[in-house]
Coordinates of C-alpha atoms and ligand atoms in Angstrom, one line a residue:
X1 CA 54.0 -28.8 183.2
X2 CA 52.3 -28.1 180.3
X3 CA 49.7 -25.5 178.7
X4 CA 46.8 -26.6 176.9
X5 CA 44.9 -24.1 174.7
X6 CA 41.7 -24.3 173.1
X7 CA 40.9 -22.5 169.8
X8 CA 39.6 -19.1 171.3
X9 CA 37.3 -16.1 170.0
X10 CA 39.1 -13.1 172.0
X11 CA 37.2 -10.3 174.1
X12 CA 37.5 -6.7 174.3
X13 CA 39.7 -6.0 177.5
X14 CA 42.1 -3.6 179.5
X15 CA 45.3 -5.5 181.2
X16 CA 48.5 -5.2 183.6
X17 CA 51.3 -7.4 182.7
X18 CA 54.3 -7.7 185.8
X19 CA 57.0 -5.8 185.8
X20 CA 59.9 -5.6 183.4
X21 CA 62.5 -8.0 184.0
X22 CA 65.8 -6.2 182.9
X23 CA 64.7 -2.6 185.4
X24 CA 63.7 -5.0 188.1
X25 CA 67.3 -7.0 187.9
X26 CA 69.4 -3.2 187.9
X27 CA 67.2 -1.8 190.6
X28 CA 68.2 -5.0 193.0
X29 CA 71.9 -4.8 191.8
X30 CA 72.5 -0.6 191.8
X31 CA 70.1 -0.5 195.1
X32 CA 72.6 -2.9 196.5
X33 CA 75.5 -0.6 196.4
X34 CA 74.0 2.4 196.0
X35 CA 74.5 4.1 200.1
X36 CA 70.6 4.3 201.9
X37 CA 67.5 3.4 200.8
X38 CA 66.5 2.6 197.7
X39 CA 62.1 1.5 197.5
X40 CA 61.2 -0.4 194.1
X41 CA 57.3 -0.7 193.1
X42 CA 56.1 -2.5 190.6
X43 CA 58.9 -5.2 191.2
X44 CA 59.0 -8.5 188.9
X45 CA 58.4 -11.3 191.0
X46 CA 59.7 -13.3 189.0
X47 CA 62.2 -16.9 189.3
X48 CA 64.6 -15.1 187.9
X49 CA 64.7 -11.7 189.4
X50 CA 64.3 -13.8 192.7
X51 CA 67.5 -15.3 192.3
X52 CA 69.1 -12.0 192.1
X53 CA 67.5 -10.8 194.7
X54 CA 68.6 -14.2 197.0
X55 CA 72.2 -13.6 195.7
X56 CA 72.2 -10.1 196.7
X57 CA 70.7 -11.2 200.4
X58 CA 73.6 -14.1 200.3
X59 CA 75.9 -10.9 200.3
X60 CA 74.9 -9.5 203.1
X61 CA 72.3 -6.9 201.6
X62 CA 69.0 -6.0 203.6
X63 CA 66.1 -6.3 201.3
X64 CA 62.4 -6.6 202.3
X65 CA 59.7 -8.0 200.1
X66 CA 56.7 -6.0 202.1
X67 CA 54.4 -7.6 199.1
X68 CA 55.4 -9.3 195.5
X69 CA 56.1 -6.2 193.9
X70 CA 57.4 -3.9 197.1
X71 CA 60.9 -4.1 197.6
X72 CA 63.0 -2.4 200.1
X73 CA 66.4 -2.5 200.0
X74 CA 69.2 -0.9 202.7
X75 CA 72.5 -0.6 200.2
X76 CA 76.0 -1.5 201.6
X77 CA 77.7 1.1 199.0
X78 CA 80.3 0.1 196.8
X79 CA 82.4 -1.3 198.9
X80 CA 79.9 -3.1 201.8
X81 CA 79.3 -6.5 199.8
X82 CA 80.0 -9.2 202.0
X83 CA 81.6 -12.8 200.7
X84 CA 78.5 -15.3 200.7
X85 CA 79.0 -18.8 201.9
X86 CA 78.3 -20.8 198.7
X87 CA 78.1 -20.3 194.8
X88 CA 75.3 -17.8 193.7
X89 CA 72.8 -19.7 192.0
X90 CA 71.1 -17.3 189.5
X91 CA 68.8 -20.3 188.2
X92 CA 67.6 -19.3 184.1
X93 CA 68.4 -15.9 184.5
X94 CA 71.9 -14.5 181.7
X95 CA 71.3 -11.2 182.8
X96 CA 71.9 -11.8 186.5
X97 CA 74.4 -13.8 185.6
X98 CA 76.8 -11.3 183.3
X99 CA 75.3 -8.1 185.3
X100 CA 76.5 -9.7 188.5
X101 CA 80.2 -10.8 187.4
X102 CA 80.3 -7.3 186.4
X103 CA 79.7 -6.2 189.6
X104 CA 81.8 -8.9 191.3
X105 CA 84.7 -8.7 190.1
X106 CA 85.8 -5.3 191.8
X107 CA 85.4 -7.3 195.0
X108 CA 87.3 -7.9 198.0
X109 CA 86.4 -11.4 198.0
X110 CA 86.3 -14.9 195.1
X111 CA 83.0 -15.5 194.6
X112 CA 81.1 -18.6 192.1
X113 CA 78.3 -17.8 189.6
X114 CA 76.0 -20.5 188.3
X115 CA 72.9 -21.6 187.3
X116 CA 70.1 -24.1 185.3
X117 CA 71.0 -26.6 183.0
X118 CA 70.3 -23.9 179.7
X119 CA 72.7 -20.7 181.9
X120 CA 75.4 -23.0 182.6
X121 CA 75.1 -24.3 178.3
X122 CA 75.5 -20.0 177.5
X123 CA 78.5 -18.3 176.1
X124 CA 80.1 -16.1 178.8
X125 CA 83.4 -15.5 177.1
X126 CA 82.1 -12.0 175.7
X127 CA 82.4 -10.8 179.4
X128 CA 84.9 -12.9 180.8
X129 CA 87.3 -10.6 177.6
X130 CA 86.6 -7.6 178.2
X131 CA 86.3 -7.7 182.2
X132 CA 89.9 -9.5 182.3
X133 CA 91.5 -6.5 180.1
X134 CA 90.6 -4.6 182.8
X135 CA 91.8 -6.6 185.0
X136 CA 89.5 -9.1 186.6
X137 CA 90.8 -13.0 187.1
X138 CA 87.8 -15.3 185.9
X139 CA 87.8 -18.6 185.5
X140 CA 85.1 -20.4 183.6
X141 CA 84.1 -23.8 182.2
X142 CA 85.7 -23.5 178.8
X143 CA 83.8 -19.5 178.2
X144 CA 80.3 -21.3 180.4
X145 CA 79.3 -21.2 183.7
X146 CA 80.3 -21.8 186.4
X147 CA 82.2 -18.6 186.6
X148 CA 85.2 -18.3 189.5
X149 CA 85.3 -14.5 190.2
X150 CA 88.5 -14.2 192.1
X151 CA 88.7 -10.9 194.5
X152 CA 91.3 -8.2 195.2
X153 CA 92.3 -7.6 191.5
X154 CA 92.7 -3.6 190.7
X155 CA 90.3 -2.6 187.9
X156 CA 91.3 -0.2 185.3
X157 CA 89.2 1.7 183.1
X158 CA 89.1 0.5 179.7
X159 CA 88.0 1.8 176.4
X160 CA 85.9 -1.6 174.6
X161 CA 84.3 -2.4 171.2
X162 CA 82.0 -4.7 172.0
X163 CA 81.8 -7.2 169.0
X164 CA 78.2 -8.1 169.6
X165 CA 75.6 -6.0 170.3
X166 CA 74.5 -6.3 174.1
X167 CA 73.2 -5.0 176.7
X168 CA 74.5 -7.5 179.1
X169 CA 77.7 -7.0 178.0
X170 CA 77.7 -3.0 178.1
X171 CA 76.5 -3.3 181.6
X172 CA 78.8 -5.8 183.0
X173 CA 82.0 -3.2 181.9
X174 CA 80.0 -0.3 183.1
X175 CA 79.1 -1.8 186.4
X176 CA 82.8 -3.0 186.7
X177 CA 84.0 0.0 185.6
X178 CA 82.5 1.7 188.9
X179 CA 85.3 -0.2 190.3
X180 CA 87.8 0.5 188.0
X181 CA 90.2 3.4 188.5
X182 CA 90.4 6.1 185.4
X183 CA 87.1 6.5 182.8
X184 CA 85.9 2.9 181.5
X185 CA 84.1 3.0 177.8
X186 CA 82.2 0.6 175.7
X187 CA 81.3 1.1 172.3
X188 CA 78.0 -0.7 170.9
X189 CA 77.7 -1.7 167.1
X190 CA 74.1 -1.2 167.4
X191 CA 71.7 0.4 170.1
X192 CA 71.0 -1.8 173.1
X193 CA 68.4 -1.4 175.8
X194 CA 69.7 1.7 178.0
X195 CA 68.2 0.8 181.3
X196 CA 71.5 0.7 183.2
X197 CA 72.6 3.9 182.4
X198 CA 69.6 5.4 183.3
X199 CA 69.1 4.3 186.7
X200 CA 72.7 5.0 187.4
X201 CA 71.9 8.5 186.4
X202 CA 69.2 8.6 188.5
X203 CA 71.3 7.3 191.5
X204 CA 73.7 10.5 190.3
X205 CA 76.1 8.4 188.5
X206 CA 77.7 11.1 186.0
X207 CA 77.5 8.6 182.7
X208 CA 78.1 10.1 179.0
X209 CA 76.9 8.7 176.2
X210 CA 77.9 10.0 172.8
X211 CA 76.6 8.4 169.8
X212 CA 77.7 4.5 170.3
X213 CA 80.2 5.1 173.2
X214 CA 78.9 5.2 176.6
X215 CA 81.7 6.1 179.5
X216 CA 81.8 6.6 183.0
X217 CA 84.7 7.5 185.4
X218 CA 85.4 4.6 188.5
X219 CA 85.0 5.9 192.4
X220 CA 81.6 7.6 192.1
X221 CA 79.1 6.9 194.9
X222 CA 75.6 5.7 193.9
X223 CA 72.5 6.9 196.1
X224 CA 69.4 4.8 196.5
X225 CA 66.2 6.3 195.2
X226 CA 62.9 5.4 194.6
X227 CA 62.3 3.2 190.9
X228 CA 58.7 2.2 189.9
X229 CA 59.0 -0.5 187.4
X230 CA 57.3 0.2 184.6
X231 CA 55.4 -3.0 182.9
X232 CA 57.7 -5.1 180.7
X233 CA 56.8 -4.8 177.0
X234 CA 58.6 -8.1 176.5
X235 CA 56.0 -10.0 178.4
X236 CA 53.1 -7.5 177.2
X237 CA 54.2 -8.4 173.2
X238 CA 52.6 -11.9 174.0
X239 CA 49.1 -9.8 174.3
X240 CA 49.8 -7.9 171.7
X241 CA 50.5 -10.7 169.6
X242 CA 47.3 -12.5 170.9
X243 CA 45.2 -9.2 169.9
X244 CA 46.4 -9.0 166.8
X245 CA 46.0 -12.2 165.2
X246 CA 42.3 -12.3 166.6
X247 CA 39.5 -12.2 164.4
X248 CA 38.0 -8.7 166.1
X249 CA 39.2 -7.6 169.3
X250 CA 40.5 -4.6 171.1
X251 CA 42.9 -4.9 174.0
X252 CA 44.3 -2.0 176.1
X253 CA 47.5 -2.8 178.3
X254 CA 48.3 -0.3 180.8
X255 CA 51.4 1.5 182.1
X256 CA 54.1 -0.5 179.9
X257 CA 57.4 0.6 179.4
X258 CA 58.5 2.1 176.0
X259 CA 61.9 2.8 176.3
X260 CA 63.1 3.6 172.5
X261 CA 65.7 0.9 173.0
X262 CA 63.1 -1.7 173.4
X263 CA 60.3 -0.7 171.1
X264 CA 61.8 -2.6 167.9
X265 CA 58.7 -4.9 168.3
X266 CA 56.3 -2.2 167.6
X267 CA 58.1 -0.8 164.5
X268 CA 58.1 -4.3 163.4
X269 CA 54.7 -5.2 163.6
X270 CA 53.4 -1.9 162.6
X271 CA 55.4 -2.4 159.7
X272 CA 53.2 -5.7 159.0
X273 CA 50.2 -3.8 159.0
X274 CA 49.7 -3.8 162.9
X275 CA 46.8 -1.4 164.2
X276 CA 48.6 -0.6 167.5
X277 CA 48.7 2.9 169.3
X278 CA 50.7 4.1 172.1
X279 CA 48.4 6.3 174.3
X280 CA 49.2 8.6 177.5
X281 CA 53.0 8.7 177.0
X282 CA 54.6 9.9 180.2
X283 CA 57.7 9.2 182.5
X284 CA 57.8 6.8 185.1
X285 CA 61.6 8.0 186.6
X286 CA 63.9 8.0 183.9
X287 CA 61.6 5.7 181.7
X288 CA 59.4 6.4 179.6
X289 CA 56.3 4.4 179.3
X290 CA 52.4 4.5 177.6
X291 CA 48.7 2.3 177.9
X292 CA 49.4 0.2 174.6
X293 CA 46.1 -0.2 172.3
X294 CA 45.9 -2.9 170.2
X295 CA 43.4 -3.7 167.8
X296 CA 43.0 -6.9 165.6
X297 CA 44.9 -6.2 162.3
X298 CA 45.6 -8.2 158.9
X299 CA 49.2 -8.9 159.0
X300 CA 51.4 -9.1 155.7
X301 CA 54.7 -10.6 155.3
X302 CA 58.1 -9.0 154.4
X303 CA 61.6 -8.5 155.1
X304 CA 62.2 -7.2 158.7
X305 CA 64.6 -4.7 159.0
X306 CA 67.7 -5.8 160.7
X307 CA 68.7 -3.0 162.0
X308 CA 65.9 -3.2 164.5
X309 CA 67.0 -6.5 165.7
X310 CA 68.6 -5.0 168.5
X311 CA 65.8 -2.8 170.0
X312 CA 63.4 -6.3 169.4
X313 CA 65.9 -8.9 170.4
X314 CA 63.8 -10.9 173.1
X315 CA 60.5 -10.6 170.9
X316 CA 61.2 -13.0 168.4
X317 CA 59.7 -15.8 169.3
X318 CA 56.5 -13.3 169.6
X319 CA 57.2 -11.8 165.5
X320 CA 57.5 -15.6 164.6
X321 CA 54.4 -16.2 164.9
X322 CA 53.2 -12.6 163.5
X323 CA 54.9 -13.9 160.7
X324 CA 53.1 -17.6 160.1
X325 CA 49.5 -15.2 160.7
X326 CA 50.3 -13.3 158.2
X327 CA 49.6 -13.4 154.6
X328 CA 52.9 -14.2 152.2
X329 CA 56.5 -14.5 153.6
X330 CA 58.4 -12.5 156.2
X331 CA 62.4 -12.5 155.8
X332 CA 64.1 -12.5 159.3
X333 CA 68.1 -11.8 158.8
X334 CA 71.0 -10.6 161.5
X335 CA 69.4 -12.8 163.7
X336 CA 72.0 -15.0 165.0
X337 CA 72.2 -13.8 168.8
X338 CA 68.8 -15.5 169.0
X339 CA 71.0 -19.1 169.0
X340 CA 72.4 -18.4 172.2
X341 CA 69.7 -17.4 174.5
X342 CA 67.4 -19.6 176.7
X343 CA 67.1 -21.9 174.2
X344 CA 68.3 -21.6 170.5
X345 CA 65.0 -19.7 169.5
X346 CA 65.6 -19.9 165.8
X347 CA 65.5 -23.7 166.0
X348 CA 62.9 -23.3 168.8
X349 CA 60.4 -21.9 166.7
X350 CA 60.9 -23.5 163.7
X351 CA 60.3 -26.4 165.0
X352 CA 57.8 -25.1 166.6
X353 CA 56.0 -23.6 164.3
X354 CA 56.4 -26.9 161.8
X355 CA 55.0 -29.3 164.1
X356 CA 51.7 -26.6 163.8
X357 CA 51.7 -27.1 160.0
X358 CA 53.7 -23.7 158.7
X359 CA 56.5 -24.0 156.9
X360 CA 59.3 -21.9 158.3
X361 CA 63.4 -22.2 156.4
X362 CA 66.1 -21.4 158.6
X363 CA 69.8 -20.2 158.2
X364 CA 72.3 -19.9 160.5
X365 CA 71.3 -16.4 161.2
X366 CA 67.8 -15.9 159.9
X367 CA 64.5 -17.8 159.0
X368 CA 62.0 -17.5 156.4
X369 CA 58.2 -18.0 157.8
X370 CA 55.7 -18.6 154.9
X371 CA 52.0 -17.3 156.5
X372 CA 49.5 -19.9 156.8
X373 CA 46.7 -21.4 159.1
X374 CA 48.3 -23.2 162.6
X375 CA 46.7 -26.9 162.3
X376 CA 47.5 -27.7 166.0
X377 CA 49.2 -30.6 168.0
X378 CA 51.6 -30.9 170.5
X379 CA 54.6 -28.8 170.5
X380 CA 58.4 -28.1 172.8
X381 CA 59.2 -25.3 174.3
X382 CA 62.8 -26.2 175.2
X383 CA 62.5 -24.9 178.1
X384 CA 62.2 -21.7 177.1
X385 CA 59.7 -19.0 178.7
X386 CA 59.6 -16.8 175.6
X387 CA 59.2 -20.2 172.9
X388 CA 56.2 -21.5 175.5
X389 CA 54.2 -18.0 176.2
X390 CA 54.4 -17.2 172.0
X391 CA 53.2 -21.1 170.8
X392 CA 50.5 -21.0 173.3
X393 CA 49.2 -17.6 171.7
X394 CA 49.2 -19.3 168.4
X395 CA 46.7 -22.1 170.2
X396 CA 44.2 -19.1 170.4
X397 CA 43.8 -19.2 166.2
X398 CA 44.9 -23.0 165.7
X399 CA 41.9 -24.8 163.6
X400 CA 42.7 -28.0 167.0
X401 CA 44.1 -27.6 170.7
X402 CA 47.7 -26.8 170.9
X403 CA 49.7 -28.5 173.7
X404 CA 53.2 -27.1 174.9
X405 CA 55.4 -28.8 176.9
X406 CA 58.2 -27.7 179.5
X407 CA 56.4 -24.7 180.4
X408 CA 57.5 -24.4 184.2
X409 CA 60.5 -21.5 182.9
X410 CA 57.4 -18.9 182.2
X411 CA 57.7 -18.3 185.9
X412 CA 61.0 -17.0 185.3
X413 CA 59.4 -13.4 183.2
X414 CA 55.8 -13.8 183.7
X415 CA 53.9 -14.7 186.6
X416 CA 50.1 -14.7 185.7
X417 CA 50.6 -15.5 182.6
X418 CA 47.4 -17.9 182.0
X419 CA 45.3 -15.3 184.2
X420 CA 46.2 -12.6 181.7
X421 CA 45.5 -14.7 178.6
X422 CA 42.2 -15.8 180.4
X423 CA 41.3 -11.8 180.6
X424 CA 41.0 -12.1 176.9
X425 CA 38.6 -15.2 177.0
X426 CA 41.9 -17.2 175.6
X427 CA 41.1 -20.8 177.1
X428 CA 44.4 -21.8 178.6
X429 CA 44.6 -24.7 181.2
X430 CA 47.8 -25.9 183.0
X431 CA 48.7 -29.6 184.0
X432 CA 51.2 -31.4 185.4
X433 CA 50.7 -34.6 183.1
X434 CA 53.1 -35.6 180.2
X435 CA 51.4 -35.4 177.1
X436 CA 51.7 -38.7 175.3
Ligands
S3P501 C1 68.9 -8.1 178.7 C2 69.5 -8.0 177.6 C3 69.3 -8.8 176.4 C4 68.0 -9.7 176.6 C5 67.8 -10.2 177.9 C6 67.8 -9.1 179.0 C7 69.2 -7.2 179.8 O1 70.4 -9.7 176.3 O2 68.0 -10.7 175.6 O3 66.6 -10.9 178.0 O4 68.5 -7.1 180.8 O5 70.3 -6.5 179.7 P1 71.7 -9.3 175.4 O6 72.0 -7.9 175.8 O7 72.8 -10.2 175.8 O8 71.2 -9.4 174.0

């Protein structure tokens, strides 16, 4: 499949994005083996949320999709998972796939992760460490999926210093350390997304957190609760981005989540001159969330500060290509992470971005993107949701069409996603023909 976009002049406009991805995958998981009910509006319907949700059914779990974004789930409690017949296939998706070993390995029974061509190609040792000093007996494919999760090992609470910064990881020791007996603890060099601990609080988990160290004592029950997703500012940074680098045009995105873990994007871009205002803030739950206004802006290079990469670490793709809109050079650094996700992104985008006529350096753990005007041609996304969603935004100002390839994987975050760039008068178009 592949997106075609013509050179577009934007329209004033007020949009939904779906839901985020990370709340949706923790209110499936938590709801699982939290004891009663637990409703979730505002669900991602997304491939990779899916396969979490199919996992979780493989298990024994009664969930009900009343609609796309309704989701009712009857938990088992912590103890209720039942052994499913085959490996869990959790398609694209490194979140379900850590979060869910995690969870696993407290079992009573072996169980097999695994997943697409680019999951089983990601680096799983930074869970399989930590959840093995507590205990767990993983095998792997040399530190990649597939992932043997044997059952009946005793989990002990461990205190951990997580050498990268990640939310995954946290979450995997925290959701293991449910299982583990005594207090389990991870320590985060930087701030990662928080949405785990939150929604355990709110299923009246008793979890601390203390500066970097976040801790929770094994054995206590989780009960289901409501969760309204709030809309994911990862998929609503590709509107954003579209807004901004328009010529004149005002875009209002409603109800999107801006938990201060994720909001790096916005310091970023505001930092590059970026007209946007957060407007309404309230509380959906435990999550905070705003209408996001965004009005076209003249974007100017610089370094970006790399002690936001954390609280921004799915939007580069999106800041890439702030950064070849804007006028002079923007320094990305402490990047590296972004090598091992979907795709390597780094590499993605520069390339990327080169094949549209800017001219972009890397390193191994940073780039240099010189502003400039995107010619247009065709371009890869690797595969890659986040590398397809941000070059097709760049079509919208190219001076020619841009065509991206390999764009089935946008399924995976953002459903709609040509619908919502339509909303904006953005002319997208999908085929199914290779482009020669
Ligand atoms: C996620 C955490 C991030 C992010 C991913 C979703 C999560 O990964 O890139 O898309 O839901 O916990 P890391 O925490 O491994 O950086």
């Amino acid at each position: 499949m592949q997106f075609h976009v013509t050179p577009s002049a934007l329209t004033d406009a007020t949009v939904t994005v779906p839901g985020d991805k990370s709340v949706s995958h923790r209110a499936l998981m938590l709801g699982s083996i939290a004891e009663g009910r637990t409703n979730i509006s505002g669900f991602l319907a997304g491939e990779d949320c899916l396969a979490t949700l199919a996992a979780l059914q493989s298990m024994g779990v009664s969930i009900e999709q009343s609609d796309a974004t309704e989701i009712m789930i009857d938990g088992v409690g912590l103890r209720g998972l039942m052994m499913p017949d085959g490996p869990l296939d959790l398609g694209n998706s490194g979140t379900a796939m850590r979060l869910m070993a995690g969870l696993l390995c407290g079992q009573g029974f072996d169980s097999v992760l695994t997943g697409d061509k680019s999951l089983t190609s990601r680096p799983m040792r930074r869970i399989i460490t930590p959840l093995s000093t507590m205990g767990a007996r993983i095998d792997s494919n040399d530190g990649m999926p597939p992932l043997t999760i044997r059952g009946k090992s005793e989990l002990h609470g461990v205190d951990y210093e997580m050498p990268v910064a990640s939310a995954q990881v946290k979450s995997a020791v925290l959701l293991a350390g449910l299982y583990a007996d005594g207090e389990t603890s991870v320590v985060e060099p930087a701030v990662t997304r928080d949405h785990t601990e939150r929604m355990l609080g709110s299923m009246g988990v008793a979890v601390n957190t203390s500066g970097n160290r976040i801790s929770l004592e094994g054995g206590q029950a989780l009960t289901g609760c409501s969760v309204q997703v709030p809309a994911d500012l990862s998929s609503a940074a590709f509107i954003i981005l579209a807004a901004l680098i328009a010529d004149n045009a005002e875009v209002l995105i409603e109800n999107v989540g801006v938990n201060p873990t994720r909001t790096g994007v916005i310091d970023i871009l505001r930092g590059m001159g970026a007209d946007i205002s957060l407007e309404q803030p309230r509380l959906l739950g435990q999550e905070p969330v705003a209408n996001i206004r965004v009005r076209s802006s003249d974007l100017q290079g610089g370094p970006v500060d790399p002690s936001l990469v954390s609280l921004a670490i799915d939007e580069f793709p999106v800041l890439f290509v702030a950064a070849a809109a804007a006028t002079g050079k923007t320094t990305f650094s402490g990047i590296g992470e972004l090598r091992v996700k979907e795709s390597d992104r780094i590499a993605a985008m520069a390339a990327g971005l080169r094949a549209l006529g800017i001219e972009v350096e890397e390193s191994p753990d940073g780039a240099v993107v010189r502003g400039g005007q995107f010619s247009g041609g065709v371009v890869e996304s690797h595969g890659d949701h986040r590398i397809a969603m941000s070059l097709a935004v760049a079509g919208a100002i190219a001076q020619e069409p841009v065509s991206v390839r390999d764009v089935a994987a946008v399924d995976t975050s953002f459903p709609g996603f040509c619908d919502c760039l339509a909303a904006l008068n953005i002319d997208i178009n999908v085929s199914t023909n290779q482009v020669a």
